C-alpha positions as a Python dict, from the first residue, in 0.01 Angstrom:
ca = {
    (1, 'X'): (0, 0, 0),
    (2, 'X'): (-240, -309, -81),
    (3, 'X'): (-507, -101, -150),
    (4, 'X'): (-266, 40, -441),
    (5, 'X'): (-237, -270, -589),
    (6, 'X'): (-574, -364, -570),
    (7, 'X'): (-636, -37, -755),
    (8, 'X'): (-419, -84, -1034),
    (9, 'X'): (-417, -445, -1062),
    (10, 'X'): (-713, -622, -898),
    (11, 'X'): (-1009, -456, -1056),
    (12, 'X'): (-1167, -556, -1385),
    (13, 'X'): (-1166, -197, -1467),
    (14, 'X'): (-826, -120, -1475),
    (15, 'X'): (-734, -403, -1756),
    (16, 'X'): (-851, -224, -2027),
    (17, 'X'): (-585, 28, -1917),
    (18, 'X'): (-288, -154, -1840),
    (19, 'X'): (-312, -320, -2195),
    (20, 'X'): (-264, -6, -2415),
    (21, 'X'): (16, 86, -2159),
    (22, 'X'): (203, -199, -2193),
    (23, 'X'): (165, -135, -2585),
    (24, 'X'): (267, 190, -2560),
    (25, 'X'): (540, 116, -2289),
    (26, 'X'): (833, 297, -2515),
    (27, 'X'): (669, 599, -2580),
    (28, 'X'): (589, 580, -2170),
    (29, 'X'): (972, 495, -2074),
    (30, 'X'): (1090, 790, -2295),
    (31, 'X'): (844, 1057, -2132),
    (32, 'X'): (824, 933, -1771),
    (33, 'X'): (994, 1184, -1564),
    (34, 'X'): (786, 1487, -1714),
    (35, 'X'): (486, 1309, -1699),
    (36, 'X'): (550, 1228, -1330),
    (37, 'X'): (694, 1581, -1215),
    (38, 'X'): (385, 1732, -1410),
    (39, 'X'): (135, 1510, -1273),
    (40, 'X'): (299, 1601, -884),
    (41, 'X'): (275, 1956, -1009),
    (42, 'X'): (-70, 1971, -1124),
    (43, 'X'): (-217, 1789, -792),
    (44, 'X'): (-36, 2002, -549),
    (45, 'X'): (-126, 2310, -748),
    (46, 'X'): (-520, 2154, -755),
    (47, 'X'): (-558, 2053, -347),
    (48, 'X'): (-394, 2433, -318),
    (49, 'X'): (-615, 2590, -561),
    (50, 'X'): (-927, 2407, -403),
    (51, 'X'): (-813, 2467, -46),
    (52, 'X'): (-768, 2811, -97),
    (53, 'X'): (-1108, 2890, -292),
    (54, 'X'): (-1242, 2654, -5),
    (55, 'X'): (-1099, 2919, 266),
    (56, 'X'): (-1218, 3215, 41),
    (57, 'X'): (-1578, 3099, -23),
    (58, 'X'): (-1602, 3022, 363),
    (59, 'X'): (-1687, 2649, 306),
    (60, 'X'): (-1746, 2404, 586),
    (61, 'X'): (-1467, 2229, 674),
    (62, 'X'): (-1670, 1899, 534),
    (63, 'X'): (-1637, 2076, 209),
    (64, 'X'): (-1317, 2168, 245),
    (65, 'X'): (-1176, 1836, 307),
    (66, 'X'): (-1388, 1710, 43),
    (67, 'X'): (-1262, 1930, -240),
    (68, 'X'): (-917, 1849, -119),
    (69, 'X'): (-970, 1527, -262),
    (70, 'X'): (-1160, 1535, -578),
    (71, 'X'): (-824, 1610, -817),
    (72, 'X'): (-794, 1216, -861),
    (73, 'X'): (-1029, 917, -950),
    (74, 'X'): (-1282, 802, -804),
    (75, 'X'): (-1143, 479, -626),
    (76, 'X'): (-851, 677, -537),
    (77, 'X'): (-1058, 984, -394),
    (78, 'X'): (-1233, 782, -187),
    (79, 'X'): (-928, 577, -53),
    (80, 'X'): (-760, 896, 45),
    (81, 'X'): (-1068, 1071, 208),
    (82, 'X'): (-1048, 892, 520),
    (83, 'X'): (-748, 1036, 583),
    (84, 'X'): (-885, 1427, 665),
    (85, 'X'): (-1227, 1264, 775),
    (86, 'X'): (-1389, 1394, 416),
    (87, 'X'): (-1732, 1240, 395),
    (88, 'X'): (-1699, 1008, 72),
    (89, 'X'): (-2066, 1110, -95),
    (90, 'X'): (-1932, 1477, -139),
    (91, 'X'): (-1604, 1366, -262),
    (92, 'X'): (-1733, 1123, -494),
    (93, 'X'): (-1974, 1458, -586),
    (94, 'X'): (-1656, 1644, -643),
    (95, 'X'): (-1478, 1432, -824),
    (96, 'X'): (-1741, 1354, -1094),
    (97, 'X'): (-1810, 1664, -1127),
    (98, 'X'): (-1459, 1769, -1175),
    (99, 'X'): (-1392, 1476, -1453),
    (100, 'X'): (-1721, 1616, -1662),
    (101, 'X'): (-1606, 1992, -1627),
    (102, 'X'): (-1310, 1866, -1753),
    (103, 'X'): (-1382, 1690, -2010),
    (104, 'X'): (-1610, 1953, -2113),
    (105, 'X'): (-1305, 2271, -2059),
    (106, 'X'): (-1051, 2051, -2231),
    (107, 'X'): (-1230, 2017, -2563),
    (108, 'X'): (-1256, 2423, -2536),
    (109, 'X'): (-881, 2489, -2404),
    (110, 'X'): (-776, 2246, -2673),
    (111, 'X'): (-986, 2455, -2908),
    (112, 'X'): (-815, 2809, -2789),
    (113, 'X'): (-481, 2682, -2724),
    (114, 'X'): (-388, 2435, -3049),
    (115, 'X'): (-145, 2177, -2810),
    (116, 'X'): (29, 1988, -3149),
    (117, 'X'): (167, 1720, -2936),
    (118, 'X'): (-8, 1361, -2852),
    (119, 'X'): (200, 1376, -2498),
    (120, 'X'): (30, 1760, -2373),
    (121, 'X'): (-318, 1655, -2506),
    (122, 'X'): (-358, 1315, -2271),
    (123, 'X'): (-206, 1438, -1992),
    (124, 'X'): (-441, 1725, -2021),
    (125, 'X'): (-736, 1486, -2015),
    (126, 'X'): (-598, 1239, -1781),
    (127, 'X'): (-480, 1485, -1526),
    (128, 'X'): (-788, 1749, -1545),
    (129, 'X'): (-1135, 1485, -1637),
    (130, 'X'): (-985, 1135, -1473),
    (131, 'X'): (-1160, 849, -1626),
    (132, 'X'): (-1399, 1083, -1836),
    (133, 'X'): (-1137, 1232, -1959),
    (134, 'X'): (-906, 926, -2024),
    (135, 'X'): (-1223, 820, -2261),
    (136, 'X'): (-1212, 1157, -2480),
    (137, 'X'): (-816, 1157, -2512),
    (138, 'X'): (-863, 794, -2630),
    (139, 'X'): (-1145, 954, -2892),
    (140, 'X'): (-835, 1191, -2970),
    (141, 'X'): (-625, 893, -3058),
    (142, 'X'): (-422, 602, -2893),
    (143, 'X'): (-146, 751, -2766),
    (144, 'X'): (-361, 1045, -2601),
    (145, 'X'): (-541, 800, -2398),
    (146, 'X'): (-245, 585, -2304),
    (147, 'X'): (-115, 945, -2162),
    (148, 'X'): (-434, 991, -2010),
    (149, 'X'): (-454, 678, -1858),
    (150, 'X'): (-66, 702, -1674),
    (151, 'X'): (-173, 1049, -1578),
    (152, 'X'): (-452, 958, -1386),
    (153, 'X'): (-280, 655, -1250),
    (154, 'X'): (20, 870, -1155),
    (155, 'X'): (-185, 1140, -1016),
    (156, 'X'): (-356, 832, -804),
    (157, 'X'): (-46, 739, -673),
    (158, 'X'): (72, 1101, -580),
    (159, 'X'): (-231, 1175, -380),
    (160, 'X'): (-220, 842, -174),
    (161, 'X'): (158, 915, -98),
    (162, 'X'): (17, 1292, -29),
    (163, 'X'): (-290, 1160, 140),
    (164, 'X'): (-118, 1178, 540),
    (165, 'X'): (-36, 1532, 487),
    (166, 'X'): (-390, 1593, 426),
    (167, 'X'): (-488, 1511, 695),
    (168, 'X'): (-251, 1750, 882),
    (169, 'X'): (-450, 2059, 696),
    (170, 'X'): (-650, 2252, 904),
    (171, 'X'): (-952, 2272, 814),
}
């Protein structure tokens, strides 16, 4: 649980998050339950989609536990990849590569499928780019990246409290 903490709190680069929360702390206090059951949601559904595609595509199990990982930031990607033994280059690989594809889907999905509220729109960002995306919900507007900042904190915090099971997978 410390390394939580010094996640959230410790770093420099998590300040310039927990600001605009606190600002936006209403909005946040109003919405927290769907943004927490969606969040849970969306990275059981992504280790699941990634395991499977994994198992399908015949992937070493070096990739598999890597991929397992990369629905979450970076920091905690990394944290959680010792659990199944998933070599932290390729997950770090994953997960940037999963934040730009993101960010880069989002602005299309957004484009196909017109989402009119602030709430869908940050969570989308947060949840599918990470910190990438947390930068172009902010571009969207204030709230967005508020949004997209809990939802990638939240989805942090899910896959460290899902991160034992992981390493139960087989791989």
């Amino acid at each position: 649980m410390t390394h939580l903490y010094d996640f959230l709190f410790a770093d420099a680069a998590a300040r310039p998050i927990a600001v605009p929360i606190f600002e936006y702390r209403q909005l946040l206090r109003k919405h927290w339950l769907s943004l927490s059951v969606g969040v849970t949601v969306g990275i059981l559904v992504a280790v699941g989609g990634s395991l499977m595609l994994a198992k399908l595509l015949h992937l070493s199990p070096e990739l598999q536990r890597s991929l397992a990982t990369r629905s979450v930031s970076t920091p905690f990607a990394l944290a959680v990849s010792d659990k199944p033994h998933a070599p932290k280059d390729l997950t770090a690989l994953f997960v940037i590569a999963t934040g730009v594809v993101g960010m880069l889907f989002g602005e299309i999905v957004l484009a196909f499928v017109p989402l009119r509220s602030r709430l869908a729109r940050g969570a989308l960002f947060g949840a599918a780019a990470h910190g990438v995306g947390t930068a172009k919900a902010r571009e969207l507007g204030g709230e967005e990246g508020v949004i997209a900042s809990l939802t990638m904190m939240i989805a942090g915090v899910v896959m460290v409290l899902l991160a034992p099971a992981l390493a139960s997978l087989p791989f």
